[in-house]
Amino acid sequence: MAKNKLKKFNQYESFPNTFDARNLLKGKWHTEVFKNTNPITVEIACGRGEYVIGLAKLYPERNFVGVDVKAARMWEGAKLAMENNLPNVAFIRIQIDFLKEYFAPREVDEIWITFPDPQPQKPREKQRLTSPRFLGDYFEILGVNKNINLKTDSDMFFKYTLEKIEPINTQIKELLFNIDEKEDLQEELKITTYYERKWRESNIPIKYLQFQFI
Ligand SMILES: C[S@@+](CC[C@H](N)C(=O)[O-])C[C@H]1O[C@@H](n2cnc3c(N)ncnc32)[C@H](O)[C@@H]1O
């Protein structure tokens, strides 16, 4: 590991708002971490955590957990959350495959997925974060009538997700093929991440889908 990455990795682990495989928090997020009963939003593959930070500022009465496997990226978000005095933000460094080991059934109230790797190669399909196995895990930790929000640059990933949710019990709440075309865009959709800014520089339309399991 490069020296700078290693330094961030070690620092990340020492931050009070980060948790890892050694902490078993399933079913205990309200009591052990946030110490309140506010609803919990989880951002899947949060990278630098820009979305959870942005949402936490907008909604101080909600709790936010950023999940990613890369500590050096989440280091930035965890540091920013501390600097901004945001006690409603936490991070866990895990593979998304282990989500169900960290959240109890229906413990989560909302999910965001922003600019996931589209994994375009067919053999990598199972790694797509809206593949059926992941959707099953999201259903377990969310239950019904809770929002899943997806923002992506990728037409392929967007189409794939729509195809995967169509045959299961879901309801689309909002579908935008280019968020910039919507008048009065909601504040939470104006938050941008490193990857969103990157795709915007190339004039790629940003797509948004909100759906629920019913
Ligand atoms: C393209 S980046 C997007 C990061 C962030 N959401 C943004 O918009 O800037 C994709 C992120 O997904 C994470 N990721 C991909 N697959 C993952 C998995 N199975 N478990 C945990 N993290 C994963 C990567 O580590 C990376 O930070």
PDB file of C-alpha atoms and ligand atoms in Angstrom:
ATOM      1  CA  MET A   1       0.000   0.000   0.000  1.00  0.00           C
ATOM      2  CA  ALA A   2       1.370   3.470  -0.868  1.00  0.00           C
ATOM      3  CA  LYS A   3       2.615   5.454   2.156  1.00  0.00           C
ATOM      4  CA  ASN A   4      -0.104   8.120   1.937  1.00  0.00           C
ATOM      5  CA  LYS A   5      -2.848   5.487   1.555  1.00  0.00           C
ATOM      6  CA  LEU A   6      -1.490   3.559   4.519  1.00  0.00           C
ATOM      7  CA  LYS A   7      -1.465   6.715   6.629  1.00  0.00           C
ATOM      8  CA  LYS A   8      -5.096   7.458   5.695  1.00  0.00           C
ATOM      9  CA  PHE A   9      -6.030   3.813   6.340  1.00  0.00           C
ATOM     10  CA  ASN A  10      -4.583   3.931   9.867  1.00  0.00           C
ATOM     11  CA  GLN A  11      -6.096   7.336  10.591  1.00  0.00           C
ATOM     12  CA  TYR A  12      -9.464   6.218   9.213  1.00  0.00           C
ATOM     13  CA  GLU A  13      -9.503   3.314  11.670  1.00  0.00           C
ATOM     14  CA  SER A  14      -8.808   5.656  14.586  1.00  0.00           C
ATOM     15  CA  PHE A  15     -11.663   8.078  13.796  1.00  0.00           C
ATOM     16  CA  PRO A  16     -14.592   7.797  16.240  1.00  0.00           C
ATOM     17  CA  ASN A  17     -17.164   7.775  13.435  1.00  0.00           C
ATOM     18  CA  THR A  18     -15.744   4.710  11.615  1.00  0.00           C
ATOM     19  CA  PHE A  19     -16.512   1.053  12.268  1.00  0.00           C
ATOM     20  CA  ASP A  20     -15.171  -2.110  10.727  1.00  0.00           C
ATOM     21  CA  ALA A  21     -15.452  -5.864  10.748  1.00  0.00           C
ATOM     22  CA  ARG A  22     -14.461  -6.012  14.379  1.00  0.00           C
ATOM     23  CA  ASN A  23     -17.627  -4.181  15.428  1.00  0.00           C
ATOM     24  CA  LEU A  24     -20.813  -6.180  15.320  1.00  0.00           C
ATOM     25  CA  LEU A  25     -23.511  -3.545  15.154  1.00  0.00           C
ATOM     26  CA  LYS A  26     -26.351  -5.417  13.541  1.00  0.00           C
ATOM     27  CA  GLY A  27     -29.608  -4.247  15.127  1.00  0.00           C
ATOM     28  CA  LYS A  28     -27.755  -1.790  17.379  1.00  0.00           C
ATOM     29  CA  TRP A  29     -27.220   1.296  15.210  1.00  0.00           C
ATOM     30  CA  HIS A  30     -29.810   3.365  17.065  1.00  0.00           C
ATOM     31  CA  THR A  31     -28.766   2.365  20.558  1.00  0.00           C
ATOM     32  CA  GLU A  32     -24.984   1.934  20.236  1.00  0.00           C
ATOM     33  CA  VAL A  33     -23.957   4.376  17.505  1.00  0.00           C
ATOM     34  CA  PHE A  34     -26.414   7.224  17.013  1.00  0.00           C
ATOM     35  CA  LYS A  35     -28.085   7.033  20.415  1.00  0.00           C
ATOM     36  CA  ASN A  36     -31.411   8.211  19.023  1.00  0.00           C
ATOM     37  CA  THR A  37     -34.338   6.707  17.153  1.00  0.00           C
ATOM     38  CA  ASN A  38     -33.996   8.771  13.966  1.00  0.00           C
ATOM     39  CA  PRO A  39     -34.325   6.983  10.620  1.00  0.00           C
ATOM     40  CA  ILE A  40     -31.182   5.536   9.052  1.00  0.00           C
ATOM     41  CA  THR A  41     -30.069   6.138   5.463  1.00  0.00           C
ATOM     42  CA  VAL A  42     -27.302   3.927   4.063  1.00  0.00           C
ATOM     43  CA  GLU A  43     -25.194   4.955   1.095  1.00  0.00           C
ATOM     44  CA  ILE A  44     -23.903   1.917  -0.759  1.00  0.00           C
ATOM     45  CA  ALA A  45     -20.370   2.308  -2.206  1.00  0.00           C
ATOM     46  CA  CYS A  46     -20.063   5.846  -0.859  1.00  0.00           C
ATOM     47  CA  GLY A  47     -16.470   6.508  -1.999  1.00  0.00           C
ATOM     48  CA  ARG A  48     -15.426   9.811  -0.413  1.00  0.00           C
ATOM     49  CA  GLY A  49     -18.775  10.038   1.367  1.00  0.00           C
ATOM     50  CA  GLU A  50     -19.826  13.248  -0.317  1.00  0.00           C
ATOM     51  CA  TYR A  51     -23.445  12.191  -0.599  1.00  0.00           C
ATOM     52  CA  VAL A  52     -23.861  11.140   3.027  1.00  0.00           C
ATOM     53  CA  ILE A  53     -22.211  14.372   4.143  1.00  0.00           C
ATOM     54  CA  GLY A  54     -24.472  16.451   1.883  1.00  0.00           C
ATOM     55  CA  LEU A  55     -27.590  14.600   3.032  1.00  0.00           C
ATOM     56  CA  ALA A  56     -26.559  14.801   6.695  1.00  0.00           C
ATOM     57  CA  LYS A  57     -26.308  18.587   6.403  1.00  0.00           C
ATOM     58  CA  LEU A  58     -29.739  18.763   4.755  1.00  0.00           C
ATOM     59  CA  TYR A  59     -31.361  16.378   7.245  1.00  0.00           C
ATOM     60  CA  PRO A  60     -29.833  16.724  10.722  1.00  0.00           C
ATOM     61  CA  GLU A  61     -32.785  14.759  12.095  1.00  0.00           C
ATOM     62  CA  ARG A  62     -31.763  11.629  10.157  1.00  0.00           C
ATOM     63  CA  ASN A  63     -28.808   9.262  10.574  1.00  0.00           C
ATOM     64  CA  PHE A  64     -26.440   8.320   7.731  1.00  0.00           C
ATOM     65  CA  VAL A  65     -24.055   5.425   7.218  1.00  0.00           C
ATOM     66  CA  GLY A  66     -21.585   5.406   4.318  1.00  0.00           C
ATOM     67  CA  VAL A  67     -20.414   1.962   3.228  1.00  0.00           C
ATOM     68  CA  ASP A  68     -17.456   1.242   0.992  1.00  0.00           C
ATOM     69  CA  VAL A  69     -14.496  -1.099   0.920  1.00  0.00           C
ATOM     70  CA  LYS A  70     -11.871   1.618   0.409  1.00  0.00           C
ATOM     71  CA  ALA A  71     -10.731   3.240   3.660  1.00  0.00           C
ATOM     72  CA  ALA A  72      -8.522   5.861   1.996  1.00  0.00           C
ATOM     73  CA  ARG A  73     -11.587   7.247   0.194  1.00  0.00           C
ATOM     74  CA  MET A  74     -13.871   7.175   3.226  1.00  0.00           C
ATOM     75  CA  TRP A  75     -11.088   8.820   5.260  1.00  0.00           C
ATOM     76  CA  GLU A  76     -12.018  12.064   3.471  1.00  0.00           C
ATOM     77  CA  GLY A  77     -15.702  11.765   4.363  1.00  0.00           C
ATOM     78  CA  ALA A  78     -15.063  10.693   7.946  1.00  0.00           C
ATOM     79  CA  LYS A  79     -12.669  13.622   8.447  1.00  0.00           C
ATOM     80  CA  LEU A  80     -15.109  16.073   6.871  1.00  0.00           C
ATOM     81  CA  ALA A  81     -17.972  14.783   9.046  1.00  0.00           C
ATOM     82  CA  MET A  82     -15.874  15.423  12.152  1.00  0.00           C
ATOM     83  CA  GLU A  83     -14.758  18.870  10.947  1.00  0.00           C
ATOM     84  CA  ASN A  84     -18.390  19.783  10.189  1.00  0.00           C
ATOM     85  CA  ASN A  85     -19.525  18.444  13.546  1.00  0.00           C
ATOM     86  CA  LEU A  86     -21.969  15.968  12.039  1.00  0.00           C
ATOM     87  CA  PRO A  87     -22.745  13.387  14.738  1.00  0.00           C
ATOM     88  CA  ASN A  88     -25.376  11.859  12.435  1.00  0.00           C
ATOM     89  CA  VAL A  89     -22.773  10.352  10.045  1.00  0.00           C
ATOM     90  CA  ALA A  90     -20.875   7.055  10.394  1.00  0.00           C
ATOM     91  CA  PHE A  91     -18.848   4.890   8.019  1.00  0.00           C
ATOM     92  CA  ILE A  92     -18.208   1.187   7.725  1.00  0.00           C
ATOM     93  CA  ARG A  93     -15.489  -0.370   5.602  1.00  0.00           C
ATOM     94  CA  ILE A  94     -16.896  -3.595   4.244  1.00  0.00           C
ATOM     95  CA  GLN A  95     -17.731  -5.382   1.016  1.00  0.00           C
ATOM     96  CA  ILE A  96     -21.390  -4.729   0.178  1.00  0.00           C
ATOM     97  CA  ASP A  97     -21.785  -8.524   0.103  1.00  0.00           C
ATOM     98  CA  PHE A  98     -21.723  -8.444   3.933  1.00  0.00           C
ATOM     99  CA  LEU A  99     -24.397  -5.756   4.363  1.00  0.00           C
ATOM    100  CA  LYS A 100     -26.831  -8.155   6.024  1.00  0.00           C
ATOM    101  CA  GLU A 101     -24.261  -8.894   8.726  1.00  0.00           C
ATOM    102  CA  TYR A 102     -24.260  -5.230   9.735  1.00  0.00           C
ATOM    103  CA  PHE A 103     -27.912  -4.273   9.521  1.00  0.00           C
ATOM    104  CA  ALA A 104     -30.869  -6.156  10.944  1.00  0.00           C
ATOM    105  CA  PRO A 105     -34.025  -6.758   8.891  1.00  0.00           C
ATOM    106  CA  ARG A 106     -35.839  -3.436   8.381  1.00  0.00           C
ATOM    107  CA  GLU A 107     -33.261  -1.505  10.440  1.00  0.00           C
ATOM    108  CA  VAL A 108     -32.597   0.778   7.451  1.00  0.00           C
ATOM    109  CA  ASP A 109     -35.064   3.396   6.169  1.00  0.00           C
ATOM    110  CA  GLU A 110     -33.494   4.499   2.893  1.00  0.00           C
ATOM    111  CA  ILE A 111     -30.682   3.548   0.507  1.00  0.00           C
ATOM    112  CA  TRP A 112     -28.673   5.699  -1.870  1.00  0.00           C
ATOM    113  CA  ILE A 113     -26.424   4.316  -4.598  1.00  0.00           C
ATOM    114  CA  THR A 114     -24.433   6.966  -6.414  1.00  0.00           C
ATOM    115  CA  PHE A 115     -22.330   6.380  -9.504  1.00  0.00           C
ATOM    116  CA  PRO A 116     -21.644   2.692  -8.951  1.00  0.00           C
ATOM    117  CA  ASP A 117     -19.092   0.945 -11.143  1.00  0.00           C
ATOM    118  CA  PRO A 118     -21.284  -0.251 -14.036  1.00  0.00           C
ATOM    119  CA  GLN A 119     -19.337  -3.531 -14.387  1.00  0.00           C
ATOM    120  CA  PRO A 120     -20.185  -3.731 -18.107  1.00  0.00           C
ATOM    121  CA  GLN A 121     -18.558  -7.106 -18.780  1.00  0.00           C
ATOM    122  CA  LYS A 122     -21.108  -9.942 -18.692  1.00  0.00           C
ATOM    123  CA  PRO A 123     -19.041 -12.149 -16.303  1.00  0.00           C
ATOM    124  CA  ARG A 124     -19.009  -9.226 -13.819  1.00  0.00           C
ATOM    125  CA  GLU A 125     -22.805  -8.884 -13.843  1.00  0.00           C
ATOM    126  CA  LYS A 126     -23.097 -10.344 -10.335  1.00  0.00           C
ATOM    127  CA  GLN A 127     -20.907  -7.507  -9.045  1.00  0.00           C
ATOM    128  CA  ARG A 128     -23.352  -4.836 -10.246  1.00  0.00           C
ATOM    129  CA  LEU A 129     -24.821  -3.219  -7.168  1.00  0.00           C
ATOM    130  CA  THR A 130     -28.390  -3.655  -8.422  1.00  0.00           C
ATOM    131  CA  SER A 131     -28.004  -7.313  -9.415  1.00  0.00           C
ATOM    132  CA  PRO A 132     -30.717  -9.611  -7.974  1.00  0.00           C
ATOM    133  CA  ARG A 133     -28.534 -10.824  -5.094  1.00  0.00           C
ATOM    134  CA  PHE A 134     -27.896  -7.266  -3.911  1.00  0.00           C
ATOM    135  CA  LEU A 135     -31.532  -6.257  -4.413  1.00  0.00           C
ATOM    136  CA  GLY A 136     -32.465  -9.220  -2.175  1.00  0.00           C
ATOM    137  CA  ASP A 137     -30.113  -7.929   0.534  1.00  0.00           C
ATOM    138  CA  TYR A 138     -31.505  -4.392   0.235  1.00  0.00           C
ATOM    139  CA  PHE A 139     -35.027  -5.758   0.591  1.00  0.00           C
ATOM    140  CA  GLU A 140     -34.051  -7.591   3.761  1.00  0.00           C
ATOM    141  CA  ILE A 141     -32.515  -4.585   5.534  1.00  0.00           C
ATOM    142  CA  LEU A 142     -35.196  -2.141   4.272  1.00  0.00           C
ATOM    143  CA  GLY A 143     -38.494  -3.966   3.977  1.00  0.00           C
ATOM    144  CA  VAL A 144     -41.358  -2.444   2.009  1.00  0.00           C
ATOM    145  CA  ASN A 145     -42.272   1.172   1.203  1.00  0.00           C
ATOM    146  CA  LYS A 146     -38.756   2.570   1.751  1.00  0.00           C
ATOM    147  CA  ASN A 147     -36.890   4.496  -0.919  1.00  0.00           C
ATOM    148  CA  ILE A 148     -33.907   3.256  -2.891  1.00  0.00           C
ATOM    149  CA  ASN A 149     -32.276   6.111  -4.827  1.00  0.00           C
ATOM    150  CA  LEU A 150     -29.912   5.535  -7.706  1.00  0.00           C
ATOM    151  CA  LYS A 151     -27.908   8.203  -9.506  1.00  0.00           C
ATOM    152  CA  THR A 152     -25.750   7.132 -12.425  1.00  0.00           C
ATOM    153  CA  ASP A 153     -24.045   8.321 -15.577  1.00  0.00           C
ATOM    154  CA  SER A 154     -24.283   4.881 -17.175  1.00  0.00           C
ATOM    155  CA  ASP A 155     -27.126   4.161 -19.632  1.00  0.00           C
ATOM    156  CA  MET A 156     -26.241   0.496 -19.505  1.00  0.00           C
ATOM    157  CA  PHE A 157     -26.411   0.333 -15.696  1.00  0.00           C
ATOM    158  CA  PHE A 158     -29.642   2.363 -15.610  1.00  0.00           C
ATOM    159  CA  LYS A 159     -31.344   0.094 -18.152  1.00  0.00           C
ATOM    160  CA  TYR A 160     -30.035  -3.005 -16.354  1.00  0.00           C
ATOM    161  CA  THR A 161     -31.492  -1.773 -13.042  1.00  0.00           C
ATOM    162  CA  LEU A 162     -34.887  -1.023 -14.596  1.00  0.00           C
ATOM    163  CA  GLU A 163     -34.924  -4.522 -16.119  1.00  0.00           C
ATOM    164  CA  LYS A 164     -34.058  -6.142 -12.785  1.00  0.00           C
ATOM    165  CA  ILE A 165     -36.690  -4.322 -10.711  1.00  0.00           C
ATOM    166  CA  GLU A 166     -39.475  -4.688 -13.284  1.00  0.00           C
ATOM    167  CA  PRO A 167     -40.323  -8.383 -12.603  1.00  0.00           C
ATOM    168  CA  ILE A 168     -40.161  -8.109  -8.797  1.00  0.00           C
ATOM    169  CA  ASN A 169     -42.548  -6.327  -6.433  1.00  0.00           C
ATOM    170  CA  THR A 170     -41.359  -2.766  -6.778  1.00  0.00           C
ATOM    171  CA  GLN A 171     -42.881   0.592  -7.498  1.00  0.00           C
ATOM    172  CA  ILE A 172     -41.042   3.372  -9.302  1.00  0.00           C
ATOM    173  CA  LYS A 173     -41.494   6.691  -7.502  1.00  0.00           C
ATOM    174  CA  GLU A 174     -39.387   8.863  -9.800  1.00  0.00           C
ATOM    175  CA  LEU A 175     -37.521   8.298 -13.057  1.00  0.00           C
ATOM    176  CA  LEU A 176     -35.350  10.993 -14.663  1.00  0.00           C
ATOM    177  CA  PHE A 177     -33.198  10.393 -17.719  1.00  0.00           C
ATOM    178  CA  ASN A 178     -31.496  13.748 -17.222  1.00  0.00           C
ATOM    179  CA  ILE A 179     -31.833  15.425 -13.853  1.00  0.00           C
ATOM    180  CA  ASP A 180     -30.886  18.795 -15.337  1.00  0.00           C
ATOM    181  CA  GLU A 181     -34.123  18.815 -17.327  1.00  0.00           C
ATOM    182  CA  LYS A 182     -36.269  18.781 -14.191  1.00  0.00           C
ATOM    183  CA  GLU A 183     -37.596  22.106 -12.950  1.00  0.00           C
ATOM    184  CA  ASP A 184     -37.329  22.707  -9.214  1.00  0.00           C
ATOM    185  CA  LEU A 185     -34.915  19.863  -8.690  1.00  0.00           C
ATOM    186  CA  GLN A 186     -35.055  18.678  -5.075  1.00  0.00           C
ATOM    187  CA  GLU A 187     -32.099  19.788  -2.928  1.00  0.00           C
ATOM    188  CA  GLU A 188     -30.923  16.233  -2.284  1.00  0.00           C
ATOM    189  CA  LEU A 189     -30.421  15.687  -6.014  1.00  0.00           C
ATOM    190  CA  LYS A 190     -28.211  18.765  -6.244  1.00  0.00           C
ATOM    191  CA  ILE A 191     -25.505  17.122  -4.117  1.00  0.00           C
ATOM    192  CA  THR A 192     -22.586  16.096  -6.343  1.00  0.00           C
ATOM    193  CA  THR A 193     -19.811  13.572  -5.877  1.00  0.00           C
ATOM    194  CA  TYR A 194     -16.340  13.286  -7.363  1.00  0.00           C
ATOM    195  CA  TYR A 195     -17.671  10.907 -10.017  1.00  0.00           C
ATOM    196  CA  GLU A 196     -20.696  13.041 -10.811  1.00  0.00           C
ATOM    197  CA  ARG A 197     -18.455  16.061 -11.405  1.00  0.00           C
ATOM    198  CA  LYS A 198     -16.212  13.929 -13.608  1.00  0.00           C
ATOM    199  CA  TRP A 199     -19.106  12.763 -15.812  1.00  0.00           C
ATOM    200  CA  ARG A 200     -20.597  16.246 -15.955  1.00  0.00           C
ATOM    201  CA  GLU A 201     -17.313  17.553 -17.400  1.00  0.00           C
ATOM    202  CA  SER A 202     -17.898  15.139 -20.291  1.00  0.00           C
ATOM    203  CA  ASN A 203     -21.516  16.355 -20.677  1.00  0.00           C
ATOM    204  CA  ILE A 204     -22.950  12.962 -19.789  1.00  0.00           C
ATOM    205  CA  PRO A 205     -26.580  13.248 -18.591  1.00  0.00           C
ATOM    206  CA  ILE A 206     -27.093  12.213 -14.989  1.00  0.00           C
ATOM    207  CA  LYS A 207     -29.909   9.736 -14.549  1.00  0.00           C
ATOM    208  CA  TYR A 208     -31.965   9.195 -11.384  1.00  0.00           C
ATOM    209  CA  LEU A 209     -34.300   6.446 -10.245  1.00  0.00           C
ATOM    210  CA  GLN A 210     -36.229   6.207  -7.000  1.00  0.00           C
ATOM    211  CA  PHE A 211     -38.103   3.016  -6.258  1.00  0.00           C
ATOM    212  CA  GLN A 212     -39.523   1.002  -3.386  1.00  0.00           C
ATOM    213  CA  PHE A 213     -40.201  -2.643  -2.673  1.00  0.00           C
ATOM    214  CA  ILE A 214     -43.940  -3.099  -2.192  1.00  0.00           C
TER     215      ILE A 214
HETATM  216  C1  LIG B   1     -17.175   4.802  -9.057  1.00  0.00           C
HETATM  217  S1  LIG B   1     -16.937   4.856  -7.324  1.00  0.00           S
HETATM  218  C2  LIG B   1     -18.273   5.891  -6.794  1.00  0.00           C
HETATM  219  C3  LIG B   1     -18.030   6.470  -5.438  1.00  0.00           C
HETATM  220  C4  LIG B   1     -19.050   7.519  -4.980  1.00  0.00           C
HETATM  221  N1  LIG B   1     -20.372   6.956  -4.831  1.00  0.00           N
HETATM  222  C5  LIG B   1     -19.058   8.713  -5.904  1.00  0.00           C
HETATM  223  O1  LIG B   1     -20.076   8.933  -6.585  1.00  0.00           O
HETATM  224  O2  LIG B   1     -18.055   9.418  -5.958  1.00  0.00           O
HETATM  225  C6  LIG B   1     -17.490   3.267  -6.869  1.00  0.00           C
HETATM  226  C7  LIG B   1     -17.199   2.910  -5.412  1.00  0.00           C
HETATM  227  O3  LIG B   1     -17.796   1.654  -5.148  1.00  0.00           O
HETATM  228  C8  LIG B   1     -16.991   0.937  -4.258  1.00  0.00           C
HETATM  229  N2  LIG B   1     -17.389  -0.473  -4.419  1.00  0.00           N
HETATM  230  C9  LIG B   1     -17.630  -1.124  -5.569  1.00  0.00           C
HETATM  231  N3  LIG B   1     -18.018  -2.393  -5.333  1.00  0.00           N
HETATM  232  C10 LIG B   1     -18.032  -2.530  -3.981  1.00  0.00           C
HETATM  233  C11 LIG B   1     -18.350  -3.600  -3.111  1.00  0.00           C
HETATM  234  N4  LIG B   1     -18.739  -4.782  -3.580  1.00  0.00           N
HETATM  235  N5  LIG B   1     -18.247  -3.392  -1.786  1.00  0.00           N
HETATM  236  C12 LIG B   1     -17.859  -2.188  -1.296  1.00  0.00           C
HETATM  237  N6  LIG B   1     -17.553  -1.138  -2.072  1.00  0.00           N
HETATM  238  C13 LIG B   1     -17.639  -1.301  -3.387  1.00  0.00           C
HETATM  239  C14 LIG B   1     -15.581   1.279  -4.683  1.00  0.00           C
HETATM  240  O4  LIG B   1     -14.659   1.068  -3.630  1.00  0.00           O
HETATM  241  C15 LIG B   1     -15.723   2.760  -5.063  1.00  0.00           C
HETATM  242  O5  LIG B   1     -15.416   3.621  -3.984  1.00  0.00           O
END
